[in-house]
Coordinates of C-alpha atoms and ligand atoms in Angstrom, one line a residue:
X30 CA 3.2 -8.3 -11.7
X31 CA 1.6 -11.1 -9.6
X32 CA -0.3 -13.6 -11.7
X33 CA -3.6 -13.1 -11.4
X34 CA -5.6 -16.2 -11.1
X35 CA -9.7 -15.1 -11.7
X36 CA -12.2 -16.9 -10.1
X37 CA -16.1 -17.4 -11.0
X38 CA -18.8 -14.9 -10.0
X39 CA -19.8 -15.4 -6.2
X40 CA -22.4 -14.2 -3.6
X41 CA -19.8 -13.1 -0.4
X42 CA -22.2 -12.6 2.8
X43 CA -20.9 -10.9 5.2
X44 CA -21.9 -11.3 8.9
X45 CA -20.1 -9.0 11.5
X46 CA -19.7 -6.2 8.8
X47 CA -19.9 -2.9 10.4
X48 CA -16.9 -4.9 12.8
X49 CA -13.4 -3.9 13.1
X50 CA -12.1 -6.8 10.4
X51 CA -14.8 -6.6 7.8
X52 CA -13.6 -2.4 7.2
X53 CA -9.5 -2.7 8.2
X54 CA -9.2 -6.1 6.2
X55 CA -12.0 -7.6 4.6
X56 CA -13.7 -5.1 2.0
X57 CA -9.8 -3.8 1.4
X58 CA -8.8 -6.9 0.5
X59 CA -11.7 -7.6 -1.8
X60 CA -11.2 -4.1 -3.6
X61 CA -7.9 -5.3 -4.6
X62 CA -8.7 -8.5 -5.8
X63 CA -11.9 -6.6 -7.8
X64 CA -9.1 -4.0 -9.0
X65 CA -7.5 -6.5 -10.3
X66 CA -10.4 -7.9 -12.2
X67 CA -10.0 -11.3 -10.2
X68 CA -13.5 -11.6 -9.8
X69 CA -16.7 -10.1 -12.1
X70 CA -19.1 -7.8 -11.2
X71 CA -21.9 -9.5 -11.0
X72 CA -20.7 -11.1 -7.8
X73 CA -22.2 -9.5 -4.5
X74 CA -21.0 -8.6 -1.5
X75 CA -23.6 -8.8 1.3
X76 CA -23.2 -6.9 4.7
X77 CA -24.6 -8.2 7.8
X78 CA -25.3 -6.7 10.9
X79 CA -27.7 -6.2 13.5
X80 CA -26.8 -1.8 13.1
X81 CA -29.7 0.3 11.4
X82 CA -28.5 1.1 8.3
X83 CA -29.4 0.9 4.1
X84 CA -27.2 -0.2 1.5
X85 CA -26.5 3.0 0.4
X86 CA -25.5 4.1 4.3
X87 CA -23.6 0.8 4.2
X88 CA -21.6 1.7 0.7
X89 CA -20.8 5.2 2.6
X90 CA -19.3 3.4 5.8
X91 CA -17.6 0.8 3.2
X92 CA -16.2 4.2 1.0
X93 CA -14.6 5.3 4.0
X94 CA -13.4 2.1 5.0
X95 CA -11.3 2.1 2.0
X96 CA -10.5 5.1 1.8
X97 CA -8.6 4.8 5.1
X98 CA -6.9 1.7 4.5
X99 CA -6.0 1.2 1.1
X100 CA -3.2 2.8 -0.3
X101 CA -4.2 6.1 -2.4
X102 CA -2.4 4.4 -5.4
X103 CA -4.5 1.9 -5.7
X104 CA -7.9 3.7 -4.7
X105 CA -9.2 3.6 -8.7
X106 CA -12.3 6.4 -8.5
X107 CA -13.9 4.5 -11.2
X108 CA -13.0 0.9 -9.7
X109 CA -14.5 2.1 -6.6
X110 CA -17.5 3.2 -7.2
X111 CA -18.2 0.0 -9.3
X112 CA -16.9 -2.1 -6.1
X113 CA -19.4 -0.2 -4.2
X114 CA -22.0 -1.1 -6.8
X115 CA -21.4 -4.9 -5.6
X116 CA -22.4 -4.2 -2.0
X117 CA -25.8 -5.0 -0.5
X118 CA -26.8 -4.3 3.3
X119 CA -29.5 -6.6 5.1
X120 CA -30.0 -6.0 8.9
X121 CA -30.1 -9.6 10.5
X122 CA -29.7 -10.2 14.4
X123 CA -28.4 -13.9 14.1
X124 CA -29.9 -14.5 17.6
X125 CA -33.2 -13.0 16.5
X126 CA -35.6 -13.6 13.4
X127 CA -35.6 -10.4 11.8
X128 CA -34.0 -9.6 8.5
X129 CA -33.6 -14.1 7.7
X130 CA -36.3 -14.4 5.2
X131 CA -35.3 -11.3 3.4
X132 CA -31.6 -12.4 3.3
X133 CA -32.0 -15.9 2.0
X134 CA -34.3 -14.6 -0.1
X135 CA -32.1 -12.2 -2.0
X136 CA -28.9 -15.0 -2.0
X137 CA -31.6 -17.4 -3.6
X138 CA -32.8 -15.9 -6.5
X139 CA -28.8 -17.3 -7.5
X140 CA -29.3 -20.8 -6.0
X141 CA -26.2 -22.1 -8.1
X142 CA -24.1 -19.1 -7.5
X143 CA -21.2 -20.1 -5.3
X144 CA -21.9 -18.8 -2.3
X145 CA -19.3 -17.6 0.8
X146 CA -20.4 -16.8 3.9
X147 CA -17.9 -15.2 6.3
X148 CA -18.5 -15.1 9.8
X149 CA -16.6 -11.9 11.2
X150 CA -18.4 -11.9 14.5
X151 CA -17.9 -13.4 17.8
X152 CA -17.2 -16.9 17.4
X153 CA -19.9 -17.6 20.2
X154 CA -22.6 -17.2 17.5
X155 CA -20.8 -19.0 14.8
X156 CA -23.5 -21.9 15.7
X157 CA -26.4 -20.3 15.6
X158 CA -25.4 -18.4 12.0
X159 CA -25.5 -21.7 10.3
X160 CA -28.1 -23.3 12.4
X161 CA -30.6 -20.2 11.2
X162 CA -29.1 -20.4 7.2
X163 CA -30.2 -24.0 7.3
X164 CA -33.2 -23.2 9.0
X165 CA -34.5 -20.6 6.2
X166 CA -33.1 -23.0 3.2
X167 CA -29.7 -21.0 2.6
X168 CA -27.4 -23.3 2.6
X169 CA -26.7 -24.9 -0.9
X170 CA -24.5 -27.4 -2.6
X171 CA -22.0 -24.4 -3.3
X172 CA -22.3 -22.7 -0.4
X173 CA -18.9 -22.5 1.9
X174 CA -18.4 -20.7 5.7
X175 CA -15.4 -19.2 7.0
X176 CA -14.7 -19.1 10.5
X177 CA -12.5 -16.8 11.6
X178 CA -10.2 -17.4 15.0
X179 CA -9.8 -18.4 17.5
X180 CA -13.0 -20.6 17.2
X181 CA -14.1 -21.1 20.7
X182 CA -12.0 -19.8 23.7
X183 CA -11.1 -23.4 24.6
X184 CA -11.3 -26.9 23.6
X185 CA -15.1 -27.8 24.7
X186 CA -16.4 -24.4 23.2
X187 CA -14.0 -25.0 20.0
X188 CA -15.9 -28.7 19.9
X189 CA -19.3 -27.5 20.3
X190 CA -18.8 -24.7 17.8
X191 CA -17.5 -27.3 15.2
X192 CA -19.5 -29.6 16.2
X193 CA -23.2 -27.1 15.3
X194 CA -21.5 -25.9 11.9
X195 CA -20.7 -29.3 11.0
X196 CA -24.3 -30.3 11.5
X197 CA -25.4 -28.0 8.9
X198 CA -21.7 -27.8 5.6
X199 CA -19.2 -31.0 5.3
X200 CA -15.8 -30.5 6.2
X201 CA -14.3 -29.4 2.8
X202 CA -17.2 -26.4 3.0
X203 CA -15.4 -25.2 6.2
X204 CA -12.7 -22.6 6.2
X205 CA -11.4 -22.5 9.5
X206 CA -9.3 -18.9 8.2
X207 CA -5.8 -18.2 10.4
X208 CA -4.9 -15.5 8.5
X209 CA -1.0 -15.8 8.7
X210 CA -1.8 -18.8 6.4
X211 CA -2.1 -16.6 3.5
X212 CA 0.6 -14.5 4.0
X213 CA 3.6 -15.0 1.2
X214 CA 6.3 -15.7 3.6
X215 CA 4.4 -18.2 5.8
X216 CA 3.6 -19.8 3.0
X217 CA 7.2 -19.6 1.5
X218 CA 8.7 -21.6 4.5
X219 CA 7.5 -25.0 3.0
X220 CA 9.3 -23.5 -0.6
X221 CA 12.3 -23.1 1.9
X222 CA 12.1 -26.6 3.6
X223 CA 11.0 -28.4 1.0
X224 CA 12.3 -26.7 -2.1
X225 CA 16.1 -26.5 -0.8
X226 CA 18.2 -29.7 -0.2
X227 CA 21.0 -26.9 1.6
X228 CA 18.2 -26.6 4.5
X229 CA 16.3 -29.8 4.8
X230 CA 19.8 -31.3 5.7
X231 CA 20.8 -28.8 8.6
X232 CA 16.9 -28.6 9.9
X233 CA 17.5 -31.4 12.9
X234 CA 18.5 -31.0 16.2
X235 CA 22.1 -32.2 15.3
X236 CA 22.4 -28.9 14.0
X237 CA 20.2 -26.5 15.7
X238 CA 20.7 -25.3 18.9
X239 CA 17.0 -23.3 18.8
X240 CA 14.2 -21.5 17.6
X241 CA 12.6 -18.3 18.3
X242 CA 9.8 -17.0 16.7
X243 CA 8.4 -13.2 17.4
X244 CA 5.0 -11.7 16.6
X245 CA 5.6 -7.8 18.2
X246 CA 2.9 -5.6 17.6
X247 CA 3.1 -1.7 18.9
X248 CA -0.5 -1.1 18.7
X249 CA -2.8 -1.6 21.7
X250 CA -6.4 -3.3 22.0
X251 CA -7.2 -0.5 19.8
X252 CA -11.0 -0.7 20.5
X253 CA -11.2 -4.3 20.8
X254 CA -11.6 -5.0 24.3
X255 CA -14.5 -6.4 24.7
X256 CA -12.9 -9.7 22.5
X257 CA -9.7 -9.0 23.5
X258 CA -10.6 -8.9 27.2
X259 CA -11.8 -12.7 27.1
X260 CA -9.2 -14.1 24.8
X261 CA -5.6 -12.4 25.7
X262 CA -2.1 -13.1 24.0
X263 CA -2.7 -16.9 24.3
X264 CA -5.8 -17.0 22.7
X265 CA -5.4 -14.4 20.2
X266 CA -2.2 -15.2 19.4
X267 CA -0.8 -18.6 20.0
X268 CA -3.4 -20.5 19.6
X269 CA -3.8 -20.1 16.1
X270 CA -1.1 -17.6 14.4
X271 CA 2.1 -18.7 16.3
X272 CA 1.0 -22.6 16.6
X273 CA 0.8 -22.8 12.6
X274 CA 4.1 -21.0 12.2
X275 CA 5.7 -23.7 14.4
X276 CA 3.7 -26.7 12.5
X277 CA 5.5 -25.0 9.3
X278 CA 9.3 -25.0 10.7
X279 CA 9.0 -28.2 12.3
X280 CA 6.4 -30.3 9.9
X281 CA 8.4 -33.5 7.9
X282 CA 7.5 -33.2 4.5
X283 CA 4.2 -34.1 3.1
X284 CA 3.5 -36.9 0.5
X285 CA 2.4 -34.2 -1.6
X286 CA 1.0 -30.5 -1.2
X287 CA -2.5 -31.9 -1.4
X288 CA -4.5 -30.4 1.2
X289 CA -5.1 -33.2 3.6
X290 CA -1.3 -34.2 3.1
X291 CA 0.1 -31.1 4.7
X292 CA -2.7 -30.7 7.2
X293 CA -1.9 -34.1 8.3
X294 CA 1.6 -33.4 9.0
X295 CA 1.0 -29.9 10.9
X296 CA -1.1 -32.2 12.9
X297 CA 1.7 -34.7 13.9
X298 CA 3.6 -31.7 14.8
X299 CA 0.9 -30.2 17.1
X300 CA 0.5 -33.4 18.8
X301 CA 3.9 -34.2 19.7
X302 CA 4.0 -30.5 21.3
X303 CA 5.3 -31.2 24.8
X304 CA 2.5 -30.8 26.8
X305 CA 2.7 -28.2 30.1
X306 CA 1.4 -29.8 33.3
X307 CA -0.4 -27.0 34.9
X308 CA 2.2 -27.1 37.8
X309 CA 5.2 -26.2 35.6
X310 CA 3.4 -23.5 33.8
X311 CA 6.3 -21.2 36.0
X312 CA 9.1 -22.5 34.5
X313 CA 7.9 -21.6 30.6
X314 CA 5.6 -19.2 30.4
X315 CA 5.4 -15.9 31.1
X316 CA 2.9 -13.5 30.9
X317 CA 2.7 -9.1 31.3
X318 CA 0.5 -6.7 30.6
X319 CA 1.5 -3.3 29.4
X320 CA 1.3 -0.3 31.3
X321 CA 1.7 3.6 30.0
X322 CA 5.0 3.7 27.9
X323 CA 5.5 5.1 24.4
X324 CA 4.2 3.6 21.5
X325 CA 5.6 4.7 17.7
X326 CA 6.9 7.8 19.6
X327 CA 4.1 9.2 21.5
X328 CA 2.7 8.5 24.9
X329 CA 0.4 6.1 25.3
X330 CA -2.1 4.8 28.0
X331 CA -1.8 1.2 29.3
X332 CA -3.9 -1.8 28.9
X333 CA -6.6 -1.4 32.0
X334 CA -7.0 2.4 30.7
X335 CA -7.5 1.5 27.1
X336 CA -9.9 -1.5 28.3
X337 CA -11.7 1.4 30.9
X338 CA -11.4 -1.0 33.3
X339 CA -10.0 -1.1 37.3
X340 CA -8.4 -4.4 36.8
X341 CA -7.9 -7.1 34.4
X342 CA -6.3 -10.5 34.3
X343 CA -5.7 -10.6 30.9
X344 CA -2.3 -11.3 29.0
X345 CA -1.1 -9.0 26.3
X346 CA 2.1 -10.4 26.2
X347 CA 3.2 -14.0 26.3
X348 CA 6.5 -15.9 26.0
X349 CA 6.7 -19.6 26.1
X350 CA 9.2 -22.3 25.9
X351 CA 7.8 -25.2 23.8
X352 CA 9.3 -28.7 23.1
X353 CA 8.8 -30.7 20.0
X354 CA 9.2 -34.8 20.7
X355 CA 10.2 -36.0 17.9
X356 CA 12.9 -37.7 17.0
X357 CA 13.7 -34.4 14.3
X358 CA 13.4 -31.8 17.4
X359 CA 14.7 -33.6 20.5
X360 CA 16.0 -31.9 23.0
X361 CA 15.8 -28.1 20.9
X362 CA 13.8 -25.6 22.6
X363 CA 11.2 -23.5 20.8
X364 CA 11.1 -20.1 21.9
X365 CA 7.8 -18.3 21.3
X366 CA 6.8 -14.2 22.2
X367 CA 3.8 -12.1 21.3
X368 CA 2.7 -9.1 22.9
X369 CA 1.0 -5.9 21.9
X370 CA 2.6 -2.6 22.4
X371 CA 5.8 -3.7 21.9
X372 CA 8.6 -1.5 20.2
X373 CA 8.3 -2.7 16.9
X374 CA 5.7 -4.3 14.6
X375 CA 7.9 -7.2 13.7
X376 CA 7.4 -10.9 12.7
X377 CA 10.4 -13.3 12.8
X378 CA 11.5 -16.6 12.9
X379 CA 15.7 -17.2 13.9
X380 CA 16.9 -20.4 14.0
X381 CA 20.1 -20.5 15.5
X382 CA 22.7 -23.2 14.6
X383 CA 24.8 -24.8 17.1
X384 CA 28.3 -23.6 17.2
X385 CA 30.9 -26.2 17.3
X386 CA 32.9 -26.3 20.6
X387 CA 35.8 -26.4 18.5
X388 CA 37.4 -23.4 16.1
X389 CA 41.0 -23.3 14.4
X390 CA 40.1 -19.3 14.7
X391 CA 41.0 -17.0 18.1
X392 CA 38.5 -18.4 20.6
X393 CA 37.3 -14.2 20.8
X394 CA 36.1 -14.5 17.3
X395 CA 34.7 -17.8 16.8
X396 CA 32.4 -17.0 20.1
X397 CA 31.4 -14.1 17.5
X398 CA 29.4 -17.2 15.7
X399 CA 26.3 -15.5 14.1
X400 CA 25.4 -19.0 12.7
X401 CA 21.4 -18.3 12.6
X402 CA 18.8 -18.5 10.0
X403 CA 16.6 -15.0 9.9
X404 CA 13.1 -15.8 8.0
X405 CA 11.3 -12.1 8.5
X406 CA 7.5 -13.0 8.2
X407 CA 6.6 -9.4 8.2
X408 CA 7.7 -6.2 7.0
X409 CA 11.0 -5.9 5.0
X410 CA 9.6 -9.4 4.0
X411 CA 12.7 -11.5 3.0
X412 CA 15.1 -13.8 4.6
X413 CA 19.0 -13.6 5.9
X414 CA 21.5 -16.5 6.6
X415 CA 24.1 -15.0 8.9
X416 CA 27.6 -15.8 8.5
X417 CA 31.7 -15.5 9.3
X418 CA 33.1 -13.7 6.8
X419 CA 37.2 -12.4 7.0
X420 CA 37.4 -8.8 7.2
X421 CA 39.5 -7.9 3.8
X422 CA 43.1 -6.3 4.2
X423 CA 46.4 -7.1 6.5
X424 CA 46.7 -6.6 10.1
X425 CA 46.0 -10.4 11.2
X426 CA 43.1 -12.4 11.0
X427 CA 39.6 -10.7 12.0
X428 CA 36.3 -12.3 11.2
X429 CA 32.9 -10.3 11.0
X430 CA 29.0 -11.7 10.8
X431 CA 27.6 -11.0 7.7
X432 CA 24.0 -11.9 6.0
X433 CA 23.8 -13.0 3.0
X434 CA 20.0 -11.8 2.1
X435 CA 17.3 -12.2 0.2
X436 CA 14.9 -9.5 -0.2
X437 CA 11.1 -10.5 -1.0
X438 CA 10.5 -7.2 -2.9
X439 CA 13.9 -6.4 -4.8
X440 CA 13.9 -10.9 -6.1
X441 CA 10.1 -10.1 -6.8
X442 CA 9.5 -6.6 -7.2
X443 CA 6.0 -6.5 -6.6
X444 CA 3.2 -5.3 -4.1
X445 CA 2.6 -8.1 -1.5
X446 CA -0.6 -9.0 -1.3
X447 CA -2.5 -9.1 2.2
X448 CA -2.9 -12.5 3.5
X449 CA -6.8 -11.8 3.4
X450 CA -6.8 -11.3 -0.7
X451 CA -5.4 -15.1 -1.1
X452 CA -7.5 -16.6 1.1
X453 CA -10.7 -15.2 0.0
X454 CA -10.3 -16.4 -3.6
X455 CA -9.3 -19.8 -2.1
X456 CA -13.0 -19.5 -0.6
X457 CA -14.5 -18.9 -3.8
X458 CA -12.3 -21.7 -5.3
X459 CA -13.1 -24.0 -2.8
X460 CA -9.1 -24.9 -1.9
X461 CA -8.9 -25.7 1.7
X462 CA -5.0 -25.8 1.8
X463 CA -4.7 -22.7 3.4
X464 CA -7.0 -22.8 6.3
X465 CA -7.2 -25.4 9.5
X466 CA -9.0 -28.4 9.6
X467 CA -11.4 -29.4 12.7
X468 CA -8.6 -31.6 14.4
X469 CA -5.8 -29.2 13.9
X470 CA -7.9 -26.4 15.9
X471 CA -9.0 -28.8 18.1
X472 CA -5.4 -30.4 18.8
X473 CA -4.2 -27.0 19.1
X474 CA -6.6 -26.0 22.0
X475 CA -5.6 -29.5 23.4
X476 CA -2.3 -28.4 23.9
X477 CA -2.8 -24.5 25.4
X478 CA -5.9 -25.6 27.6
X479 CA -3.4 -26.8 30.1
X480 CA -1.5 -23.8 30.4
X481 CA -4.3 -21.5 31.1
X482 CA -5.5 -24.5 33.8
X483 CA -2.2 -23.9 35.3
X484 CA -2.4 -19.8 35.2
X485 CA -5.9 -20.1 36.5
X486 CA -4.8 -22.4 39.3
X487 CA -2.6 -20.0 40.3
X488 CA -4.4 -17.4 39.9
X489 CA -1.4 -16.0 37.9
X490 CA -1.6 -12.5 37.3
X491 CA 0.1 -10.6 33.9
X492 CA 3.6 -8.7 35.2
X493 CA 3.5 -5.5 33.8
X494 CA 5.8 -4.4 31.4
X495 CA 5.9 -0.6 30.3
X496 CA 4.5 -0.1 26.4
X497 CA 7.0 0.0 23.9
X498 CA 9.8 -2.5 25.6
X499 CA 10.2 -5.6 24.5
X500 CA 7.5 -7.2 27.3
X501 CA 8.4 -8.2 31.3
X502 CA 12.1 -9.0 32.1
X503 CA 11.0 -12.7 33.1
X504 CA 10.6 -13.1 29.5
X505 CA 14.5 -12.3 29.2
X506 CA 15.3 -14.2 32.1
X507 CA 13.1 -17.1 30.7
X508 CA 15.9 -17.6 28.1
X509 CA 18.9 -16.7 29.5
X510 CA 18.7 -19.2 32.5
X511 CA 19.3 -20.9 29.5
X512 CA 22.0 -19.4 28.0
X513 CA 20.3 -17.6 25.4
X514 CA 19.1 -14.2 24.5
X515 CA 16.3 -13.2 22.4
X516 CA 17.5 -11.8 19.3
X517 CA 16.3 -8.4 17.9
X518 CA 16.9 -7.3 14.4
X519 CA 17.0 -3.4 14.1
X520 CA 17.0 -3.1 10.4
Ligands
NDP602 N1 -10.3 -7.3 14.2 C1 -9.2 -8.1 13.9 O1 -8.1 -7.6 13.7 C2 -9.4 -9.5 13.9 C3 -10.6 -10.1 14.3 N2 -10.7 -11.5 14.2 C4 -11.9 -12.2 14.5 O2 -13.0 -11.7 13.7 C5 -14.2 -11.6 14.4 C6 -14.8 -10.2 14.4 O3 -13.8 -9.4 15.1 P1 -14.0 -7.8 15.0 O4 -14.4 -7.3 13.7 O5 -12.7 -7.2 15.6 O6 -15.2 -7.6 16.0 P2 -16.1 -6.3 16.2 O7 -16.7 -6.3 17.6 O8 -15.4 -5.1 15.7 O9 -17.4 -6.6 15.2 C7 -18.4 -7.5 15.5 C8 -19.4 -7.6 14.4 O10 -20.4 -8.5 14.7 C9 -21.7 -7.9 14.5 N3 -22.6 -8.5 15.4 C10 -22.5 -8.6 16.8 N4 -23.5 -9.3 17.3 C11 -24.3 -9.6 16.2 C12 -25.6 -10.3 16.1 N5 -26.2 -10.8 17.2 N6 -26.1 -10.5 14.9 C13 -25.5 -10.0 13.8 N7 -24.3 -9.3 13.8 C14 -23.7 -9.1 15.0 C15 -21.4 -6.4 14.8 O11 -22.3 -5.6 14.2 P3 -23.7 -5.0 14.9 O12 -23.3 -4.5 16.2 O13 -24.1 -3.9 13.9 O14 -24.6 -6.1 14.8 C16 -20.1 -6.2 14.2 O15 -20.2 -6.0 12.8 C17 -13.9 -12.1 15.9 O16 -14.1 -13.5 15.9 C18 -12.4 -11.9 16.0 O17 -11.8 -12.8 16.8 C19 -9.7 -12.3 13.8 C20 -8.5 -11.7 13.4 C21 -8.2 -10.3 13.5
LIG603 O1 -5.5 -12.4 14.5 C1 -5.0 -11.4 14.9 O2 -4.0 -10.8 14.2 C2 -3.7 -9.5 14.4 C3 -2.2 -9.3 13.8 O3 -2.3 -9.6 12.5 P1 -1.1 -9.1 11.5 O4 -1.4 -9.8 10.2 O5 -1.1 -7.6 11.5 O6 0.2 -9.6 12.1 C4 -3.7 -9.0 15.8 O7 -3.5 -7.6 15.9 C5 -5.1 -9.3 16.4 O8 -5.1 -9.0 17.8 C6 -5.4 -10.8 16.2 O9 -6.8 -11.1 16.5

């Protein structure tokens, strides 16, 4: 059993919480880190939102929130009910007065209870949240914010936004949340750098001819257009998720795992990220859009008709070719893909080593060369180094690839958490590790702003790619003018 690490008593607000993240991952995630007695029971959870509602309407939208997406196993009657117990509901339009007094009120009758407020709204009124809690005298010594992504939809909107909630918390009271952060395998691939001589040594471009790294997701918008509609795959996805799982493979190592010390080196790796002139954003990028395919075995309609639109120009899909400069990555191409309603939800990092020109096998099996590094972020969590291995028996010499592997859940055995359980205590502890620090979100936009200059310039529009393939065949062709092939593990 995981160990369980319990944190003090806490007031969590809420804002956004009848959204789409608060009921799929928020309130799950704390039920299982209240089921697990990580936190006591005289911390409250306070909803948010602008709907008409009560608490006790609130608890029954919250019930069936949970009931839906946590596993019947772990959906304790008992432990539910007194979850339920913890929430509160307030009705507060952050861009109106109504429900303020009456919410600041309630938090301050705990002025020294740590206090977490979690913005799960549109990150256009992230500003105004915090400019109206200083305003009504909400914000205390213990209180903390949580931004969630992408903050801002470029880098002057990601400035000002930082810029009005750093008027009202310091620094080390912002959590800039990327969710993959908290996930156990992202953070597992500093254990793998750092932790193992064997790899540290072969992680240079003397040794590695490239890296891929897949995000595939088979479900659609899923409800989410009106977001999803402004942001797209680059937004959504790169920006934030994909960018931090690059700073991760292609980090040096920190002085120590003290916050600012790994934050500091993710930072040197997102500003020595090769930057795209707008004019060459041809040549390595390439974004689709899905149309009506199959999705998880069923028809399924394609973006415009899940948006209810006629047209959009907006990206669900996006491959890139990225360069480090550094004199670790030169020359060693970073291949990145993300799309929605692709045939498999699937995240995976391959690092494939170079194979020496030279064999004393048969040149038909040495071009068999596996050679590559699989780390699988997500699910069948684990990790598999393939290899040449001689094919037992007589009958001449045969080589066959073979993994040797490492699964997450048999070396463990034991539930993964959600990212969103780990991160939410490291709010109430007040450990910043795990999140993104102003510069890094800000570098990060620095380095994609170009990219949608160039698309806009060109007024590049999204190929389409049917749902359930693997995205549009320019995204194959991207790497195999290269003389590489995106690899797809089927198991
Ligand atoms: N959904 C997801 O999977 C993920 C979402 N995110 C991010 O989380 C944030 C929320 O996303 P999501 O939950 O999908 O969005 P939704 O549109 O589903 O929810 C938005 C929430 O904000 C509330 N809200 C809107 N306007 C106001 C207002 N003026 N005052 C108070 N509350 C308001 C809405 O409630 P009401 O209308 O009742 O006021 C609702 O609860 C976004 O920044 C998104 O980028 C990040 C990662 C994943
Ligand atoms: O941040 C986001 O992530 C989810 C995918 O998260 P995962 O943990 O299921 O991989 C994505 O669906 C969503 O569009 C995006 O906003």
């Amino acid at each position: 059993m995981a160990r369980i690490l319990p944190v003090a008593s806490f007031d969590g607000v809420v804002f956004g919480a009848t959204g789409d993240l608060t009921m799929r991952k928020l309130l799950p995630a704390l039920f299982h880190r209240f089921r697990d007695r990580q936190f006591p029971d005289s911390s409250r959870i306070i909803a948010v939102a602008r709907t008409e509602l009560d608490t006790e309407g609130y608890r029954k939208r919250a019930e069936a929130a949970l009931r839906q997406h946590v596993d019947a196993a772990s959906l304790d009657e008992d432990m539910l009910t007194a979850f339920l117990d913890l929430l509160r509901y307030h009705l507060v339009d952050a861009l109106g007065e109504q429900g303020w007094p009456e919410l600041v009120a309630s938090l301050n009758e705990r002025p020294d209870q740590v206090r977490a407020y979690y913005l799960a709204t549109s990150p256009d009124l992230y500003g105004t949240i915090c400019q109206r809690l200083a305003q009504h005298g909400g914000i205390t010594p213990q209180s903390r914010v949580v931004l969630e992504k992408p903050i801002g939809r470029d880098l002057a909107s990601a400035q000002a936004i930082n810029n009005a909630v750093g008027a009202v918390l310091p620094e080390k009271q912002i959590f800039r949340i990327d969710h993959y952060l908290g996930k156990e395998t992202v953070q597992n691939l500093m254990a793998l750098r750092f932790a193992n001589p064997i790899f540290e040594r072969l992680w240079h471009a003397d040794t590695i001819d490239h890296v891929q790294i897949t995000v595939a997701e088979t479900v659609g918008v899923e409800g989410r257009g009106g977001y999803y509609n402004g942001s797209g795959a680059l937004r959504d996805m790169v920006q934030n998720h994909m960018l931090q799982l690059l700073c991760l493979l292609a980090m040096e190592s920190p002085i120590s795992l003290d916050t600012d010390a790994v934050r500091d080196e993710k930072l040197k790796v997102l500003r020595a990220l090769q930057r795209v002139d707008p004019h060459e954003v041809n040549g390595c990028t390439v974004r689709g859009q899905y149309s009506a395919g199959i999705a998880d075995g069923r028809p399924v309609p394609g973006y415009l008709a899940d948006l209810g639109a006629e047209s959009s120009n907006t990206e669900t899909f996006v491959a890139l070719k990225m360069q480090v400069n550094s004199w670790r990555w030169a020359g060693v191409p970073f291949y990145l893909r993300t799309g929605k309603r692709l045939p498999r939800k699937v995240s995976e990092i391959v690092v494939q080593f170079r194979t020496p020109p030279f064999s004393i096998y048969p040149r038909d099996q040495h071009e068999l060369q596996p050679n590559r590094l699989l780390i699988r972020l997500q699910p069948a969590e684990g990790m598999r180094l393939e290899m040449m291995t001689k094919e037992p028996g007589p009958g001449g010499l045969h080589l066959r690839p073979t993994g040797l592997d490492i699964s997450f859940e048999k070396a463990f055995g034991q539930r993964y958490p959600d990212a969103y359980e780990r991160l939410l205590m490291d709010v109430v502890r007040g450990n910043t590790t795990l999140f993104m620090r102003r510069d890094e979100v800000e570098a990060a936009w620095s380095w994609v702003e170009p990219i949608l200059q160039g698309w806009n310039d060109r007024r590049d529009t999204p190929r389409p790619y049917l749902a359930g393939s693997w995205g549009p065949t320019a995204a194959i062709a991207m790497i195999e003018r290269d003389g590489r092939t995106w690899y797809e593990s089927f198991d």
